[in-house]
Short mmCIF file of C-alpha atoms in Angstrom, two decimals:
data_model
loop_
_atom_site.label_atom_id
_atom_site.label_comp_id
_atom_site.label_asym_id
_atom_site.label_seq_id
_atom_site.Cartn_x
_atom_site.Cartn_y
_atom_site.Cartn_z
CA MET L 1 33.99 -69.31 -90.85
CA LYS L 2 32.56 -70.93 -87.80
CA HIS L 3 35.89 -72.35 -86.66
CA LYS L 4 37.56 -69.00 -87.24
CA SER L 5 35.09 -67.21 -84.89
CA ILE L 6 35.63 -69.76 -82.17
CA ARG L 7 39.42 -69.31 -82.38
CA THR L 8 38.98 -65.53 -82.11
CA LEU L 9 36.85 -65.79 -78.99
CA SER L 10 39.33 -68.17 -77.37
CA ARG L 11 42.20 -65.75 -77.98
CA MET L 12 40.21 -62.88 -76.45
CA ALA L 13 39.38 -64.90 -73.33
CA ALA L 14 43.02 -65.86 -72.91
CA LEU L 15 44.05 -62.22 -73.23
CA ILE L 16 41.57 -61.13 -70.53
CA MET L 17 42.77 -63.80 -68.14
CA ALA L 18 46.38 -62.76 -68.69
CA MET L 19 45.57 -59.12 -67.95
CA THR L 20 43.70 -60.10 -64.79
CA LEU L 21 46.65 -62.11 -63.50
CA LEU L 22 49.03 -59.23 -64.20
CA ALA L 23 46.74 -56.75 -62.29
CA SER L 24 46.47 -59.07 -59.30
CA SER L 25 50.20 -59.53 -59.23
CA ALA L 26 50.76 -55.76 -59.36
CA MET L 27 48.32 -55.15 -56.51
CA ALA L 28 49.95 -57.82 -54.37
CA GLU L 29 53.38 -56.33 -55.04
CA SER L 30 52.07 -52.86 -54.17
CA LEU L 31 50.68 -54.11 -50.85
CA ASP L 32 53.91 -55.88 -50.04
CA THR L 33 55.95 -52.76 -50.63
CA ALA L 34 53.54 -50.24 -48.84
CA PRO L 35 55.13 -48.77 -45.71
CA ALA L 36 53.66 -50.05 -42.38
CA THR L 37 51.86 -47.55 -40.02
CA GLU L 38 54.26 -46.21 -37.41
CA PRO L 39 53.32 -47.08 -33.80
CA TYR L 40 52.32 -44.07 -31.74
CA ILE L 41 50.64 -42.76 -28.60
CA GLU L 42 48.67 -39.51 -28.45
CA LEU L 43 47.85 -37.17 -25.57
CA SER L 44 45.02 -34.66 -26.20
CA THR L 45 42.24 -32.56 -24.65
CA GLN L 46 39.07 -31.19 -26.19
CA TYR L 47 39.73 -27.51 -25.36
CA PRO L 48 43.49 -26.79 -25.42
CA ALA L 49 43.12 -22.97 -25.50
CA LEU L 50 41.01 -20.97 -23.01
CA THR L 51 40.55 -17.43 -21.74
CA VAL L 52 40.61 -17.37 -17.94
CA LYS L 53 41.07 -14.99 -15.03
CA ALA L 54 43.57 -14.88 -12.21
CA GLY L 55 42.54 -17.14 -9.34
CA ASP L 56 40.67 -19.66 -11.51
CA SER L 57 40.96 -23.39 -10.83
CA LEU L 58 40.86 -25.31 -14.11
CA THR L 59 40.45 -28.98 -14.95
CA PHE L 60 41.21 -30.46 -18.38
CA ASP L 61 39.86 -33.91 -19.30
CA LEU L 62 42.57 -35.84 -21.15
CA ASP L 63 42.43 -38.58 -23.79
CA LEU L 64 45.42 -40.97 -23.96
CA ASP L 65 45.46 -43.07 -27.16
CA ASN L 66 47.71 -46.16 -27.43
CA TYR L 67 48.39 -47.41 -30.98
CA SER L 68 51.90 -48.59 -30.26
CA GLY L 69 51.12 -52.22 -31.03
CA VAL L 70 51.39 -53.38 -27.42
CA SER L 71 49.71 -52.60 -24.11
CA GLN L 72 52.01 -50.51 -21.98
CA ASN L 73 52.45 -48.17 -19.05
CA ILE L 74 52.60 -44.50 -20.06
CA THR L 75 54.24 -41.93 -17.79
CA LEU L 76 52.63 -38.48 -17.57
CA SER L 77 54.57 -35.34 -16.69
CA VAL L 78 54.47 -31.55 -16.91
CA ALA L 79 57.15 -30.55 -19.39
CA GLU L 80 56.55 -26.81 -19.09
CA ILE L 81 54.44 -24.60 -16.81
CA PRO L 82 54.65 -20.88 -15.86
CA GLU L 83 56.65 -20.08 -12.75
CA GLY L 84 54.58 -20.22 -9.58
CA TRP L 85 51.81 -22.31 -11.14
CA GLU L 86 50.91 -25.80 -9.98
CA GLY L 87 49.39 -28.64 -11.97
CA THR L 88 48.55 -32.29 -11.19
CA PHE L 89 47.27 -35.39 -12.98
CA SER L 90 44.43 -37.31 -11.36
CA ALA L 91 42.04 -40.16 -11.96
CA GLY L 92 38.97 -40.14 -9.77
CA SER L 93 40.08 -38.80 -6.41
CA ASN L 94 43.69 -39.98 -6.72
CA GLN L 95 46.74 -38.28 -8.15
CA VAL L 96 48.47 -40.38 -10.83
CA SER L 97 51.71 -40.27 -12.78
CA VAL L 98 51.58 -43.56 -14.74
CA VAL L 99 48.61 -44.88 -16.74
CA HIS L 100 48.30 -48.38 -18.21
CA VAL L 101 46.61 -48.32 -21.63
CA LYS L 102 45.83 -51.40 -23.67
CA ASN L 103 46.81 -51.54 -27.32
CA GLN L 104 44.39 -49.79 -29.72
CA GLU L 105 42.39 -48.31 -26.85
CA VAL L 106 41.79 -44.81 -25.47
CA ASN L 107 41.96 -43.95 -21.78
CA SER L 108 39.71 -40.98 -20.87
CA ASP L 109 39.82 -41.33 -17.08
CA VAL L 110 42.71 -38.94 -16.48
CA SER L 111 42.43 -35.18 -15.98
CA PHE L 112 44.90 -32.36 -15.48
CA ALA L 113 44.17 -29.66 -12.89
CA VAL L 114 45.92 -26.32 -12.69
CA ASP L 115 45.47 -23.25 -10.47
CA VAL L 116 46.06 -19.81 -11.93
CA PRO L 117 47.64 -17.70 -9.16
CA LEU L 118 45.69 -14.62 -8.05
CA GLU L 119 48.64 -12.35 -8.77
CA THR L 120 48.95 -13.50 -12.41
CA ALA L 121 49.11 -10.56 -14.82
CA ASP L 122 47.06 -10.42 -17.99
CA GLY L 123 48.74 -12.22 -20.87
CA GLU L 124 49.21 -15.56 -22.67
CA TYR L 125 50.69 -18.54 -20.82
CA THR L 126 51.74 -21.97 -22.12
CA ILE L 127 51.63 -25.37 -20.44
CA ARG L 128 53.21 -28.46 -22.09
CA LEU L 129 52.22 -31.95 -20.97
CA ALA L 130 54.20 -35.07 -21.90
CA ALA L 131 53.27 -38.75 -22.25
CA GLN L 132 56.20 -41.23 -22.38
CA GLY L 133 55.68 -44.85 -23.37
CA GLU L 134 58.19 -47.68 -23.74
CA ASP L 135 58.98 -47.01 -27.40
CA CYS L 136 57.08 -43.79 -28.27
CA SER L 137 55.98 -40.52 -26.73
CA ASP L 138 53.81 -37.45 -27.31
CA GLU L 139 53.36 -33.89 -26.06
CA MET L 140 50.44 -31.49 -26.02
CA THR L 141 50.26 -27.75 -25.46
CA ILE L 142 47.65 -25.83 -23.46
CA VAL L 143 47.45 -22.07 -24.05
CA LEU L 144 45.76 -19.95 -21.38
CA THR L 145 44.97 -16.29 -21.94
CA VAL L 146 44.57 -14.51 -18.61
CA SER L 147 42.26 -11.51 -18.97
CA ALA L 148 40.54 -10.06 -15.90
CA GLU L 149 38.76 -7.44 -17.98
CA GLU L 150 37.19 -9.90 -20.41
CA ILE L 151 36.04 -12.42 -17.81
CA GLY L 152 35.00 -10.01 -15.08
CA GLU L 153 33.65 -10.98 -11.68
CA SER L 154 30.59 -13.03 -10.83
CA SER L 155 28.00 -10.93 -9.03
CA PHE L 156 24.84 -11.06 -6.93
CA THR L 157 22.92 -7.76 -6.83
CA ALA L 158 19.45 -6.44 -5.95
CA GLU L 159 17.70 -3.84 -8.10
CA TYR L 160 16.05 -2.04 -5.15
CA PRO L 161 17.78 -3.22 -1.96
CA SER L 162 15.82 -0.83 0.33
CA GLN L 163 12.03 -0.99 0.69
CA GLU L 164 9.39 0.44 3.02
CA GLY L 165 5.99 -0.77 4.20
CA ASP L 166 3.85 -1.60 7.20
CA ALA L 167 4.15 -4.70 9.36
CA THR L 168 1.71 -6.70 7.22
CA THR L 169 3.66 -6.16 3.98
CA ASP L 170 5.29 -9.11 2.20
CA PHE L 171 8.40 -7.61 0.63
CA THR L 172 9.84 -8.95 -2.65
CA PHE L 173 13.31 -7.98 -3.86
CA SER L 174 14.37 -8.56 -7.48
CA ALA L 175 17.96 -9.85 -7.64
CA THR L 176 20.36 -10.86 -10.42
CA LEU L 177 22.93 -13.65 -10.11
CA ILE L 178 25.67 -13.68 -12.78
CA ASN L 179 28.03 -16.65 -13.14
CA ASN L 180 31.04 -15.18 -14.90
CA THR L 181 33.23 -18.27 -14.47
CA LEU L 182 34.16 -20.76 -17.16
CA SER L 183 32.13 -23.63 -15.70
CA SER L 184 28.68 -24.31 -14.29
CA GLN L 185 28.42 -23.36 -10.63
CA ASN L 186 26.09 -24.47 -7.85
CA TYR L 187 25.09 -21.50 -5.70
CA SER L 188 23.54 -21.95 -2.26
CA PHE L 189 21.42 -19.17 -0.74
CA THR L 190 21.46 -18.20 2.93
CA SER L 191 20.17 -15.30 5.02
CA ASN L 192 20.98 -13.86 8.41
CA ALA L 193 17.69 -12.07 9.11
CA PRO L 194 16.59 -10.86 12.57
CA SER L 195 14.72 -13.37 14.72
CA GLY L 196 11.20 -14.07 13.50
CA TRP L 197 11.76 -12.82 9.96
CA GLN L 198 11.20 -15.25 7.08
CA VAL L 199 13.37 -15.14 3.93
CA SER L 200 13.00 -17.36 0.86
CA PHE L 201 14.57 -17.48 -2.62
CA GLN L 202 12.77 -18.27 -5.88
CA PRO L 203 13.94 -18.21 -9.51
CA SER L 204 12.01 -15.37 -11.15
CA GLY L 205 8.68 -16.49 -12.58
CA GLU L 206 8.50 -19.53 -10.30
CA THR L 207 6.72 -20.08 -6.98
CA THR L 208 8.93 -22.84 -5.59
CA SER L 209 11.53 -21.75 -3.05
CA VAL L 210 15.06 -23.10 -3.50
CA ALA L 211 18.06 -23.46 -1.20
CA ALA L 212 20.55 -23.86 -4.07
CA LEU L 213 20.64 -23.45 -7.83
CA ASP L 214 22.91 -24.48 -10.74
CA VAL L 215 23.90 -21.61 -13.05
CA GLU L 216 25.67 -22.35 -16.33
CA ALA L 217 28.99 -20.72 -17.19
CA ARG L 218 28.80 -17.08 -18.32
CA THR L 219 25.02 -16.88 -17.82
CA THR L 220 22.60 -14.78 -15.73
CA GLN L 221 19.84 -16.00 -13.40
CA ALA L 222 17.09 -13.66 -12.19
CA MET L 223 15.97 -14.28 -8.61
CA ASP L 224 13.13 -13.11 -6.32
CA ILE L 225 13.90 -12.78 -2.61
CA SER L 226 10.76 -12.81 -0.43
CA VAL L 227 10.98 -11.21 3.03
CA THR L 228 8.13 -11.47 5.56
CA PRO L 229 8.36 -9.60 8.89
CA PRO L 230 7.08 -11.21 12.10
CA GLU L 231 3.70 -10.28 13.58
CA ASN L 232 3.59 -7.14 15.72
CA VAL L 233 7.03 -6.05 14.55
CA GLU L 234 7.90 -2.59 15.82
CA ALA L 235 8.42 0.34 13.52
CA GLY L 236 12.03 0.85 12.45
CA THR L 237 14.65 -0.10 9.86
CA TYR L 238 15.90 -3.68 9.69
CA GLU L 239 18.82 -5.13 7.73
CA ILE L 240 18.54 -8.59 6.14
CA PRO L 241 21.92 -9.93 4.90
CA VAL L 242 21.62 -12.59 2.17
CA THR L 243 24.43 -14.48 0.41
CA ALA L 244 24.91 -16.56 -2.74
CA THR L 245 27.81 -18.97 -2.25
CA SER L 246 29.61 -21.31 -4.66
CA VAL L 247 32.75 -23.40 -4.18
CA ASN L 248 35.00 -20.46 -5.02
CA GLU L 249 32.89 -17.37 -4.39
CA SER L 250 30.76 -15.80 -1.67
CA MET L 251 28.61 -12.85 -2.75
CA PRO L 252 26.62 -11.02 -0.05
CA ILE L 253 23.80 -8.48 -0.39
CA THR L 254 22.42 -6.38 2.47
CA LEU L 255 18.69 -5.79 2.05
CA SER L 256 16.98 -3.07 4.08
CA VAL L 257 13.33 -2.99 5.22
CA THR L 258 11.79 0.04 6.92
CA ILE L 259 8.62 -0.80 8.89
CA THR L 260 6.40 2.25 9.15
CA GLY L 261 4.23 0.59 11.83
CA SER L 262 1.62 -2.11 12.29
CA TYR L 263 -2.02 -1.32 11.72
CA GLY L 264 -5.06 -3.18 12.99
CA LEU L 265 -8.67 -2.26 13.74
CA THR L 266 -11.44 -4.24 15.45
CA LEU L 267 -15.11 -3.19 15.33
CA SER L 268 -17.56 -4.64 17.85
CA THR L 269 -19.83 -3.64 20.79
CA PRO L 270 -18.83 -3.22 24.44
CA SER L 271 -20.59 -6.49 25.28
CA GLY L 272 -19.56 -8.28 22.10
CA ARG L 273 -23.24 -8.84 21.24
CA LEU L 274 -24.05 -8.28 17.56
CA SER L 275 -27.85 -8.61 17.62
CA LEU L 276 -30.77 -6.45 18.77
CA ASP L 277 -34.53 -6.12 18.66
CA ALA L 278 -36.17 -3.23 16.84
CA TYR L 279 -39.56 -2.07 15.71
CA ALA L 280 -40.68 -0.85 12.32
CA ASN L 281 -40.23 2.88 11.88
CA GLN L 282 -38.72 3.24 15.38
CA GLU L 283 -35.13 4.26 16.05
CA SER L 284 -32.95 1.96 18.18
CA ALA L 285 -29.52 2.86 19.60
CA VAL L 286 -26.52 0.52 19.55
CA GLN L 287 -23.16 1.20 21.23
CA LEU L 288 -20.10 0.52 19.03
CA SER L 289 -16.49 0.04 20.15
CA LEU L 290 -13.51 0.53 17.83
CA THR L 291 -10.15 -0.84 19.03
CA ASN L 292 -6.75 -0.02 17.51
CA THR L 293 -4.88 -3.34 17.66
CA GLY L 294 -1.71 -2.03 15.95
CA ASN L 295 1.23 -0.05 17.26
CA SER L 296 0.54 3.09 15.23
CA ASP L 297 -2.23 5.65 15.60
CA LEU L 298 -5.23 5.45 13.26
CA THR L 299 -6.62 8.73 11.94
CA ASN L 300 -9.83 9.65 10.12
CA VAL L 301 -11.65 6.37 10.70
CA ASN L 302 -14.97 6.46 8.80
CA LEU L 303 -18.11 4.49 9.71
CA THR L 304 -20.45 3.27 6.96
CA SER L 305 -23.33 0.81 6.80
CA SER L 306 -25.22 -1.42 4.40
CA ALA L 307 -28.84 -1.90 5.55
CA PRO L 308 -32.03 -3.24 3.90
CA THR L 309 -33.85 -0.90 1.50
CA GLY L 310 -35.98 1.67 3.30
CA TRP L 311 -33.97 1.48 6.52
CA THR L 312 -32.05 4.38 8.06
CA VAL L 313 -28.70 4.09 9.82
CA ARG L 314 -26.81 7.03 11.29
CA PHE L 315 -23.84 7.46 13.61
CA ALA L 316 -23.22 9.87 16.44
CA ASN L 317 -19.68 10.25 15.04
CA GLU L 318 -19.46 9.30 11.38
CA THR L 319 -15.72 10.07 11.37
CA ILE L 320 -13.44 9.43 14.33
CA ASP L 321 -10.48 11.77 14.16
CA ILE L 322 -7.94 9.53 15.92
CA ILE L 323 -7.70 6.19 17.70
CA GLU L 324 -4.38 5.89 19.45
CA ALA L 325 -2.35 2.67 19.37
CA GLY L 326 -3.93 0.14 21.71
CA ALA L 327 -6.88 2.42 22.56
CA THR L 328 -10.64 1.83 22.23
CA VAL L 329 -13.14 4.51 21.21
CA GLU L 330 -16.92 4.16 21.59
CA THR L 331 -19.68 5.78 19.58
CA THR L 332 -23.39 5.20 18.96
CA MET L 333 -25.20 3.83 15.93
CA TYR L 334 -28.91 4.50 15.43
CA ILE L 335 -30.98 2.05 13.37
CA THR L 336 -34.52 2.67 12.12
CA PRO L 337 -36.20 -0.24 10.29
CA GLY L 338 -38.40 0.71 7.36
CA GLU L 339 -42.06 1.57 7.95
CA ASP L 340 -43.16 -1.52 6.05
CA ALA L 341 -40.63 -3.87 7.66
CA MET L 342 -42.27 -7.20 8.49
CA SER L 343 -41.46 -9.28 11.55
CA GLY L 344 -38.28 -11.32 11.11
CA ASP L 345 -34.50 -11.22 11.12
CA TYR L 346 -32.50 -8.79 9.00
CA ALA L 347 -28.77 -8.21 8.48
CA THR L 348 -27.02 -4.86 8.58
CA THR L 349 -23.30 -4.59 7.82
CA VAL L 350 -21.26 -1.90 9.54
CA THR L 351 -17.71 -1.02 8.40
CA ALA L 352 -14.96 1.04 10.03
CA ARG L 353 -12.16 2.03 7.65
CA ASN L 354 -9.23 4.35 7.10
CA SER L 355 -6.26 4.26 4.70
CA ASP L 356 -4.32 1.73 6.81
CA ALA L 357 -6.86 -0.66 8.37
CA ASN L 358 -10.49 -1.72 8.30
CA ASP L 359 -12.98 -4.11 9.87
CA SER L 360 -16.62 -5.06 9.26
CA VAL L 361 -19.30 -6.74 11.36
CA ASP L 362 -22.80 -8.02 10.57
CA PHE L 363 -25.59 -7.13 13.00
CA ARG L 364 -28.71 -9.31 13.19
CA ILE L 365 -31.76 -7.10 13.62
CA THR L 366 -34.94 -8.83 14.78
CA VAL L 367 -37.95 -6.69 13.82
CA LYS L 368 -41.01 -6.97 16.08
CA THR L 369 -44.08 -5.30 14.57
CA GLU L 370 -46.74 -3.85 16.96
CA THR L 371 -50.22 -4.40 15.40
CA ILE L 372 -53.48 -2.56 16.26
CA TRP L 373 -55.30 -5.89 16.46
CA GLY L 374 -53.32 -6.81 19.54
CA LEU L 375 -54.32 -3.61 21.30
CA THR L 376 -57.96 -4.04 20.20
CA GLY L 377 -58.04 -7.57 21.58
CA ILE L 378 -56.76 -6.39 24.94
CA GLY L 379 -59.45 -3.64 24.95
CA VAL L 380 -62.22 -6.12 24.18
CA ILE L 381 -61.11 -8.41 26.98
CA VAL L 382 -61.06 -5.54 29.46
CA LEU L 383 -64.51 -4.36 28.30
CA LEU L 384 -66.02 -7.84 28.69
CA ALA L 385 -64.61 -8.11 32.19
CA VAL L 386 -66.20 -4.81 33.16
CA VAL L 387 -69.57 -5.84 31.70
CA ILE L 388 -69.50 -9.14 33.59
CA ILE L 389 -68.72 -7.40 36.86
CA ILE L 390 -71.61 -4.94 36.38
CA VAL L 391 -74.05 -7.70 35.51
CA MET L 392 -73.04 -9.77 38.52
CA ARG L 393 -73.47 -6.84 40.87
CA LYS L 394 -76.86 -5.92 39.40
CA TYR L 395 -78.42 -9.36 39.32
CA GLY L 396 -76.39 -11.10 41.93
CA ARG L 397 -78.42 -9.53 44.79
CA ARG L 398 -81.75 -11.03 43.68
#
């Protein structure tokens, strides 16, 4: 029985080996008879179909694959293009017509540029590009749909292009920049404001001024335009032209600023002195001068004060009806320190104000208190002098 089992196992092993040899032979035969891969070259671009508008300048990045089995020169050409259109192949800054591509490599340095004429009507247009090698070739098709309505125009607009304020106002205009092209654009910002005016551009929500800004294709950028008039600008309406400019577009806006006038008010005294001496519970008069430093009249200028508790301040004219541009008006302030005011320095704030301008000054009031002891001392000295004189006259003769 033992020998019989061994013979059985030997036969099985031989059978397995035979089957393995047959399978290997079949696989080898299959590989020998499989068809070889045909050599080829391929010309392609990532986006072969686009919607554009008349007047666009387009650039397509090309990939040129060489799997022909040998390195070779490949000739590029435009096999079909709409009448009146122009297209060129380039690598870097040079136009090219022949590209050398090594075997089993891809050349991605070449691009194809085409201009869509401005007069092109809406519709679908086809461009065919060809690549011709030594033994093989390829073609690719670009389909462009021209649609002015769908693409629209890029724009630069201001929400409220006309504003009004006085000469000290810092004006801010909210603007919207829309890039409706098919590629990212760099827009530069310029202004042609009158002499002395300052204009700056900031992306909305930011404080940094910019001279140029990149805006992605088919996106919107909100902008703030800050306009500051020069000092002492005269009343009137001023136009401030501003422009957003890209390589292909120039979009102007005319902003308008109406200056209602400049307002300024200075409060002081004719001598410029802002201090005085006073006595407790005694009224002292102070001359005030109010000067209109703007170029517009000031009306209904009110005078108010902030004095220590228990003090009284009044004005000969609490309200001045009008101070003409450049003029100075004088009035009188009366200050009465409190009855219990001690000797020392005190501050009193005086304010002149109307709806357009205001100014405040601090007066230093030095209180000098008159005491009865001083008067009594003087009386005692005088009395002693009189007594001495009488005594000397009476006893000086003896």
